[in-house]
PDB file of C-alpha atoms in Angstrom:
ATOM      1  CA  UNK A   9     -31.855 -28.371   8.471  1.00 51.00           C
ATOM      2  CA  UNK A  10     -29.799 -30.370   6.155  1.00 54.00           C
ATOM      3  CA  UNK A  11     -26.359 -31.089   6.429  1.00 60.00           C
ATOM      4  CA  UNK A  12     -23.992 -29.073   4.099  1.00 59.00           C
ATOM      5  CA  UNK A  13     -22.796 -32.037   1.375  1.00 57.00           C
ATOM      6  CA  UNK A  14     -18.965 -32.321   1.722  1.00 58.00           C
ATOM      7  CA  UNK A  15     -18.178 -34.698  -1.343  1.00 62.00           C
ATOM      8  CA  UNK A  16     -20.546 -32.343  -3.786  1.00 59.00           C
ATOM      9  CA  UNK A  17     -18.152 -29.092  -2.855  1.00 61.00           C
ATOM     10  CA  UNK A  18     -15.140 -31.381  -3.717  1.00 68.00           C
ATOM     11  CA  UNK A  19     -16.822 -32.482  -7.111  1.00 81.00           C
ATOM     12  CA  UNK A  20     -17.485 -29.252  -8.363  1.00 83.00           C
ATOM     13  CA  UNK A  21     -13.998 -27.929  -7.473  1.00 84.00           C
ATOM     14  CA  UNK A  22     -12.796 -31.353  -9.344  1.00 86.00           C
ATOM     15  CA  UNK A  23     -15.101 -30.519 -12.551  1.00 88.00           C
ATOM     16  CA  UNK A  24     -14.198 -27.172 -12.412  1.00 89.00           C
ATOM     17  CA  UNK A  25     -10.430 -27.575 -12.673  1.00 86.00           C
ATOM     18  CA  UNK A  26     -10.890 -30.467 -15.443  1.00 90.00           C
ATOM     19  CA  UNK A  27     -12.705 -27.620 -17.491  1.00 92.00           C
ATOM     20  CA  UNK A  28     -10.331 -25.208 -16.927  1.00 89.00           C
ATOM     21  CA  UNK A  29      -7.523 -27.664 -17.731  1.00 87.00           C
ATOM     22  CA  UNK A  30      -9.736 -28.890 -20.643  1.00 89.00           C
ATOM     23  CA  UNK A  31     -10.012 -25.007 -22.098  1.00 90.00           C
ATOM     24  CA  UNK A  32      -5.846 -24.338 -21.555  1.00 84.00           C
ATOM     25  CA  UNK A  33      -5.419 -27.467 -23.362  1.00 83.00           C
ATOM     26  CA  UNK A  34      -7.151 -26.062 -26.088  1.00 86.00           C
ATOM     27  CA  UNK A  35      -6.099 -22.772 -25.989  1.00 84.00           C
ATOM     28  CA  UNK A  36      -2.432 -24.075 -26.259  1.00 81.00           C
ATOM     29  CA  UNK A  37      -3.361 -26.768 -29.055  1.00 82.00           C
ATOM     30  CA  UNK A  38      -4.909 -23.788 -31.094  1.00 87.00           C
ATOM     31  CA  UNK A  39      -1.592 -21.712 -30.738  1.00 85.00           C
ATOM     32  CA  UNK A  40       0.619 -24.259 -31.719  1.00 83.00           C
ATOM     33  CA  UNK A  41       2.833 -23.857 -28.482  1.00 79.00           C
ATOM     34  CA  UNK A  42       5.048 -26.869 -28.076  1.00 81.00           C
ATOM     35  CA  UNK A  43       4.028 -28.993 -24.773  1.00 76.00           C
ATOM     36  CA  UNK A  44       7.647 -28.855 -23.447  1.00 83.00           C
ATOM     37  CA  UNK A  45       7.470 -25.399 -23.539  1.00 84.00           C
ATOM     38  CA  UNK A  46       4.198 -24.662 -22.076  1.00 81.00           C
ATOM     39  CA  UNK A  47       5.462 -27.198 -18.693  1.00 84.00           C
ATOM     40  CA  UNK A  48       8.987 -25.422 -18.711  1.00 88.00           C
ATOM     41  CA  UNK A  49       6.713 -22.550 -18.396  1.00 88.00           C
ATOM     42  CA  UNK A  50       4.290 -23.788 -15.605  1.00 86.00           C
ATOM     43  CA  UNK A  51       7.286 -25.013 -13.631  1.00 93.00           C
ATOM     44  CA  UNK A  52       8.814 -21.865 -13.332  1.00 94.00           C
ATOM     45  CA  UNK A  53       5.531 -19.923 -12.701  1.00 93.00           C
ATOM     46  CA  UNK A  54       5.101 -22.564  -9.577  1.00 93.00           C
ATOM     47  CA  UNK A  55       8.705 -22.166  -8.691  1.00 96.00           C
ATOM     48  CA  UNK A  56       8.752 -18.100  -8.659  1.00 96.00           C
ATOM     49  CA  UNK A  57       5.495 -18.363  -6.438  1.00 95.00           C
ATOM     50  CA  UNK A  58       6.665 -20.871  -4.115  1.00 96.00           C
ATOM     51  CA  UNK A  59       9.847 -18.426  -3.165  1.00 97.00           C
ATOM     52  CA  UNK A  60       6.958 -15.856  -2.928  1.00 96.00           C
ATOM     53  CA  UNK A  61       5.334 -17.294  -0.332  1.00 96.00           C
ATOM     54  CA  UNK A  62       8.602 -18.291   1.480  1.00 97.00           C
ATOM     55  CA  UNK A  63       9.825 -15.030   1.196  1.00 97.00           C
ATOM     56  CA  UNK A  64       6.677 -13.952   2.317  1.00 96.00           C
ATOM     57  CA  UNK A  65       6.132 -16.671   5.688  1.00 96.00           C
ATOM     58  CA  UNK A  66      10.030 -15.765   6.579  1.00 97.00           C
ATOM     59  CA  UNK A  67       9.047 -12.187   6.738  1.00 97.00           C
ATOM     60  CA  UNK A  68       6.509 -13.157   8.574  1.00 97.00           C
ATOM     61  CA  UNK A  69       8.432 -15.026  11.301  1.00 97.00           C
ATOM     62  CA  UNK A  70      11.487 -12.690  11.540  1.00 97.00           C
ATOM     63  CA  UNK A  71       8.253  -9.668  12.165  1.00 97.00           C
ATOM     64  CA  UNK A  72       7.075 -11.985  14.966  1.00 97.00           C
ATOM     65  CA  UNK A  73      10.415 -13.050  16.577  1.00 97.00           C
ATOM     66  CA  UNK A  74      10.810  -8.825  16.656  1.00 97.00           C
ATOM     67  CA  UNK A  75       7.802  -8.217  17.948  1.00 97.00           C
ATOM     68  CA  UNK A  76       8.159 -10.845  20.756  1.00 97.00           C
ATOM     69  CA  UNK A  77      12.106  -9.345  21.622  1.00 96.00           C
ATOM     70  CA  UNK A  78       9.960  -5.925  21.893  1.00 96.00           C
ATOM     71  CA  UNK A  79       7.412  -7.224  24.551  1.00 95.00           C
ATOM     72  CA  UNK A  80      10.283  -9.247  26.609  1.00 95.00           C
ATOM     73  CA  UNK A  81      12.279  -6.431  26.649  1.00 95.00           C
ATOM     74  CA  UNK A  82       8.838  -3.908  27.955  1.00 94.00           C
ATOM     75  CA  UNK A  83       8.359  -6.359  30.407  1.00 94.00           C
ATOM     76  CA  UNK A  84      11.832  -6.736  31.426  1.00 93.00           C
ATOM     77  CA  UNK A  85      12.159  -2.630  31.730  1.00 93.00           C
ATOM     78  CA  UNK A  86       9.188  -2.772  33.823  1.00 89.00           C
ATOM     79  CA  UNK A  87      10.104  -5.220  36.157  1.00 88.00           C
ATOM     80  CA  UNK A  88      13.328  -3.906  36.702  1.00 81.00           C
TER      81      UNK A  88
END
């Protein structure tokens, strides 16, 4: 059997986001948008998702740190 090709997965994700950059760069130049305005408005769609997924991982971790004061406690009933 052959080996699955590492570097060829990476080159098509590579090509794939240089088209799709390629295309929004078009898309934007055919509106007229201003480039300042199109970052402004790719920094704040990465900063609202970033606080997503911290919001998300600190749920997370707060659920777990419960969950773990549950079992501890069960145990500790148990024992005692």
């Amino acid at each position: 059997m052959k080996q699955n090709d590492a570097p060829a997965g990476i080159n098509i994700k590579l090509v794939c986001r240089v088209a799709l950059l390629g295309v929004c760069v078009w898309c934007v130049y055919r509106i007229g948008v201003s480039a300042v305005s199109v970052v402004g408005i790719y920094i704040l769609i990465r900063s609202v998702l970033k606080i997503i997924r911290l919001s998300v991982s600190i749920f997370f971790s707060v659920l777990s740190i419960l969950l773990l004061m549950i079992v501890i406690s069960l145990i500790l009933v148990f024992i005692f």
